[in-house]
Steps between C-alpha positions, in 0.01 A plus 500: 500500500634842407466803722524857368719742686311685771619855559336768713348807342769761448261785576587864522873451525530341157239731347722784610809329360318445174395865484853618571635268231254631243578859596874443465457339162261771382744769610780337306276478192406869528863607545611291204214624288575864578864460406404308187265775384777760521758293313308295248187698420566502128580135467250264343637198681763412760827327436477120522685336785783256446403155624729467800321376810650480846372293792264705712341686208277423203599813309763454229798729560787651309746416782528234768577723802167554675415681823486155664822312583528196271797261503552336161684167513647384170573146389872575530458590868319172564746288301809639670389374842484137390142472627299253294146600601304824520425441868862450603599826336214717626561393859847656477354846431585748772131600529402145596449441871317318777213289373695386195435131430805300388468158341722363777230546764350166403333432834303826501132538418588610145774241443593467135413860416725805469387858557646848535420748777584859408579725797450206737122551493426143395461309176125566512561876473732471198315475170671279241403549136586309185509731199302756697219266604431293808561130554309248707640477851684201643268236638645509854481821700816612679468447875156359415384860446668703226431404138781588259628442146745215449803628308628155409240444225672737257759370248811714539604486135175665393568801727601819322524719811348558843363835615463558873272788596598601851200707604130426530304435182144420605374792288601302191489135604263482799546283808829351624738766365562669837875432505553525125483300180730247335424484128672211321506587133547213257603516137230649280637351180789277406650352184745214481595269780704482820602178667648526849626243742660529842627278777565612854657336802623613839862469601389218730379305196126522565198711411542409133289726278434401141314737271419521128310770314381523142358821356385505138310756298400576146331774304553874495212714616592789269605308188288185529214634705544240774741356754489196723749367751524255786739452791538162673687480828568167675719430799576297807682593819606237752446548870779600736489346847601668823730201551688601184620819674662362815819673378333843519498558875147555639334452160527122511393434857231582749751480787626849582690416818834544324407863439402572858125437483353241732327183386177638644520815283605317181154493343594239235667262746269223616466300818609757757323527835376855556408687816665254736359197325136613512470536120683406179660160466373396154797281407543180299481285813205682653436617853204492738384709793523354847178635652579355842736790574389835644580655161454261208848444356613330180669162518695383192422165344795272417690484171624857450865416425403261221247733337659847511780631279633733773786319679620528857166468676494296820220359709553786743498774237193348336318493833596864558471655153300251293606298197640763266468432129513685171176441304550797264843371403365151439177573317444864396566648157692824468334555161229286342499282194331667203387390156324741268387580149397852395350590164416841360374581153381812321351566158423837339310583183503847347199665339414844370710799600685391812243246612606173666323190622710315755476194718718360777506158658692384802529169679717392789526181699732479796554226754680583824600247766621606844614269780477611862565354844289214640182579683480498877214323677407798719446871451204722423319618189170646398188399309149648463387391847806651670846383609608143546743426782691176466751598770293507818150463632240258373634512143862418586670221305595236756658159520247267657585360846572164334686626194827301474708816451351687798778568751248554780276189509150558630496869399344642183815694414493820292742443214751720320634325190626598155378236256824432315378151416206644304744711301512863391195711430502549122293759315444470127333788314397464137379829356356559154461856375320611185447833330312594185465850358341627180485866412493763233664841486527772243389849404155643441525855382696692762456224755722204575330204660596171664251243624543138605346207682720304740450167673758363740492228762698273728430148621723373778512162669678476833592147613669427832649188654659432837241693699332326796128451547418605854221251574701211356807594704292523818361156424828331403683632808230527762258212429635145539204372298546747211381351171794657318752328725749620762760754394843409640734800530867585538722196528210267422372678188635220282217278629235705318330387178439713193128458561538679834684790337232525232246520782666777704642695203263502201566703185308828521427767241337834425383671181533870423359691205497858385358665191492841337272618220544856382379727223656842455463783252734801480505797264752782477564804286663840483257776584714799409856623471625673812824691527685191616332247270169326442233488769431130539180339617429136580172350616408145572267253656555155644299203624679243709386181669734315732452188707716317752432173673694257714364172631651410837763233536351159562387466864603856599136609504467250786823614669636151442849561355761565768665840468323591175247775539187555298509733199214543257321776311251554222373818341439702184533869416338689212644845436394772255732795451546814296786747491628811328858622470658821374856594409547873455843641401372851569843651439817373342636465852185390683284186472194431711330162519184388669280194515197381688341157509180373652462129584151366570461163672208267450420529870408864438812663643733718297830679523638809324878535473674808358859556397681825418850558368725784396834515320698823460802513273671837556786399267543206267708294741305558822146394583312524827197276550237422759187286532209453734281189480230324693464125493306212644497124539167324528463208744552165332305178564765369738442804722123551490357184345436159646779305668790609715852389576744391763865595452820495699718793601730600784403713797630605840302413810524783755311290757763225510782752472372686806467173694848379402721752313737241351590501133286191446184672620571849366597411143258470210355147465281337232124534556189413299299799374132421439330766286135528401370688191301818550213581259485856633842604369545828313750554217853604582566856385820686429646838418831512315739787445819525298734783413817463299765640275624367167844609378652420162799733461638296208363240262688233695417611854170489688402535864157474660423551867143453620367541852175316564247427768203264517243526779271197512195501727232249595755225446359151485714290728482243771415646834807578705667187635656701783165656591325162496768366736462804725121454500536130584331383180735204480512127561772402749670175590509374859879543543461769767799697627541438876136395511378852412157476332477629142873469426490194276665520158282656231373240256261713294388862462147588382461794261283625214559719196449865587533846348678619812843593367671765292851525357718781380800415286745767390827482309730620225583322174814585305583379150832596337612394151825583323660381177866548408665444163846371586724408209339230287241412763218644703445493875144524633435562868177529696398517863160463667471589867184483711525663841205455738454791739194375684278196511251587770203289593224620732300234677272542799616858552868400510742593221819306439773541238646193332782664303832327552344225714389140459134600504229477395500128581124476437569496125650231281832350606579760769773636273512842661523854365856588396573869488701477177507279193747576222568343160810619313557361152776539241528363148804513274436450128767460236427346165348154547577499874316634801566453870264611778516519876223581746550582868197441723497658846245462781558694821504349848193445719461573868364174640183652640144491376500882487713793604521525877355152542640194671761274347365189329781252569766445765834328542538230761665745741189720495635776279279590202568430134507869421507504121495306177808606304490675165547284194678569172533270201659535157359339185719464192398418144650503152393456137691414184339536159703245307303585186205725431277199561672313783566622853652337807432638846586420858429642845607456859258607769648584839842486337687555828298226673374718783310316774167644610519660847366305796133580559350301791165682481350456154285196427532533121847346486697272730719748690530738202283784373318428172633835371845339517406183312798507264722490808331178609547332163858618448682552172279398205614451139292517184615444142285548196484541127276693263450441130310746282365399161283658232 
C-alpha cells in the first residue's frame, strides 16, 4: 500500500514568502525592461543567445562564469587521480563532507551504494543530476532515513565533465538541492570507438580490480542528421580483508593495547569483560553470569586458548579480563567484493532548423558482497512493538540449567557468546538500475524549447547469511526439548549438525524499490539587448512522481533477528512545479539574475523558492559575485511514511560516568537507536548566501575565492540521543554500578524523527589554476581548498559547533568535520607524454563530538585521545601516447604508502577514519591501455 506524503499547511508564512518572491522577480523584470527600452528601443528583435548552459541555470549564456560558484571537473582531472569510478573521484572533492557514503561501508543501512554529501549536510541534501535531469534514488536509505542517488551506476568512460554547483538551487531544480548540485554530464555525441582496459592491485597483492570499457558511436548530427553511441562498462573488484593488513599497525587488528588503549576501550576487540566483569565477555568460548553473587559477574567458559588468535592469555587473565579475540581481523572485509556492468546509450536525430529528437537509455547491475564479524547471542534491537532485550530480563538468552556447556549447573545462566561456529555475517546486495529518456528540443520563432519524459527505477535485493534467529537461539540453548536440537558452543561446537545451524541461522532477505517518472518542458529566449548583452528569459514546468519502498528483512518485523533492527518504508510523492528565470546583463560590467520556483505537492502543500544573483566586472580580469537562495527538502517516505528503523551508534552515558568516572564508563559505547517515523513532519528549509571574487589576470592564470553560508532550519533528524538519555527514555541492562538503581548499561535509546534542529554551515572555497609553458612542455597546476569556519547545530535550545571535531557522530560513519580539505594537482605535458601528481590533505580532528565537549576515547592510563592526526597522500599517474590511436597509462594511489591515523572512535572503519581510506588500503597500482579507432 502506498501512502502520499503528509505535510502541514504552510499558511501565512509561505504565502508571505511567495509574495516576496514574486515581488523580487517582478522588480527584476521591471528594472531589466526599463534598461532595455533605453538601449534597444529601435531594434526589431533581440540578439540570439549562444547555446552554452551551465548547471544551476536554464538560460543559455555567452560565458560560463555565472554569479553562482560552479566547479567544473574535466575528464583529465578525473583520469590523473587513477580513480576508476565516478563515485571514488567525487568523494575526494574538498566540498564533500560528513554524511558521504563510501562503498567501503558495506555493513551500513545503504551498503553497496555510494553518495556524496556537499558541505557535510548529508547525501539527501545534495541533488545529483545526469545530463541536467534527476535519477531514481538508491533503494536503501542511508541510516534507514536519507534517500540519495547512487553514483556507482554511471559508466565513467561516458562522462564528459562534472559540474558542481556549490550553492542552493531549489529555484531551478526543486527539492533536495539545499547543499548544492552535482551534474554529471555525459557525451552528447560520439563518432568512432574507444576500447579501454585496466587492472589494479594493491602493494599487498590483493583488492584486484579488473575493468573494461567499450564506447562506440556513428553518425554526424550536422552532416548525416543523426548520431548514436553506446558505452559499456564492466568490472570486478575483489574484497580486501582486515586480516590482509596486519602489517599496517592498527588497521589490521581490533586490539589497540599496543598503542596504549585498553582492551575494554578497543571497540573492535571481542571477548573483554567490561565494568568489572558485569558486562561484555562475548568471546569464542563464551561466558555466563553467576547470579549467586551480590553483583552478577561473568564467568568464562573453557576453551579460550584453543579458539582465540591472541596469544599469551592464561586462566587467570581470562578470569580477570575475559577471553580476548579479534573477530574483525578474522572475518571483516576492509572493502567489499564488487561486480558490475553499466550501459549508457544516446541517439539524436536532427530535423528542421536546429531541431533535435533525442533518447537516452541507461542500465546498471551491481552485486556487492560484504563480510562482517559473527553475531553475538545477546544485545538489543528494535522492531515495531518496541525494543527487544536479549541481554537481561525475561528475554535474555540463557543456557538451560541442564545444558552440557553450562558452567553453573542448576542455574539458567545468561550467556555472552560470539557465534564463530556459525560464521561471519555476510550481506549481498544486488542492485539493478534503469533509466529511459526521450525528448525533443529546437527553436520555434524566437523561442528555444526542450521537453522530455523520463523514467528511472531501481530494484535491489538484499540477502544476508550468518545472522541468528532469536527465538531459535532461545530454544536451542535454553530448552532441552527444543525441536531444532541443542546448540553446543565454544569448545564443543564441533558436535553440531548442519541442520542445527540452518535452524538457528536461516537465510534472510529484503527487497527495495524506487522509481521516478518525470515530464518537463522548458522554453527560453532573448527578450531584448541590454548594454551588457541579451536579456535572457527561461520558463518551465515539471511533473514528477517518485516512490520508495523497502520490505523489512525476514523476521525483523517480529523482532526475531538478533542485533538486526527493523527498517521499512513505503510512500509516493506527486509534485507539480513551475518556474521562471531571468538573466539581465544590465551594463557591460553588471549582470543580475533571478529565479523563482513554486512546487505543489499532491497533498495540497506547496513551497516557493527564490534565488537572486549579481556579478560585477569592473575590469576584464576581475569579477565580484554574490547570490542569495532559498531551498527546501521535503520529507521522504522513510521519515514520514509507514515503518521505522533501529540503528546503532555510539553515545556517552553521563549517569554511569557520574556513578563511576573511569574511562570504561565515561567513554562513548555502542547503543541501539530506535526511531519511529513522524507523519507530522514539515519540510526542511534553507537560506544560502555566497559572495566571491574571480580573478583572471592572464589567459593562463585564474583565481576564485567564494565565501558561503547555508542556514538550514526545521531539520528532519532523529531526536537527540543525548537528550533521550538525559530524559531516561532508554532501555538499560541490569549491570548496576555499586548497586545504584538506574545505572545499568544502555542497551537502546528511543527516539522519533523531529523538525527540532537547525544548522548553520559557513566556509570559504578557493580555486587556483595556473599554466606555464616551459621549453617544449607545459606545466598545469591547480589547487582547491575548502575551509570550514562554522558548522553549528542547534538542538533543544543548545548550539554546538562541530568544526575541527569528530562530530556530528549522529550521521553516517562518524567521520567528523575537518576544518580544511585541500587538493593540489600538477600535470606536465610534453609531446606524447604526460605525468600528473595530486596531493590530498585533510586536517586533524579534535576527538570530541563538538567544540568544548568531552573526549570520546581514552588511553588505558586515563588520559584522553585528544585528536585524530591530519592525513596527506600523494597520487601519481602517467600517460604515453605510443601512437595517435594507442595509449598506455599507469597510476599509483597513496604513492608514499601513508598509513591512516589511529581513530578509536569512528564505527565506519576498523580503527581508521573512512576519510582516510587510502591510508588503510596502502599503496595501490593500476595499469591500463586505451585504443581509439574510427
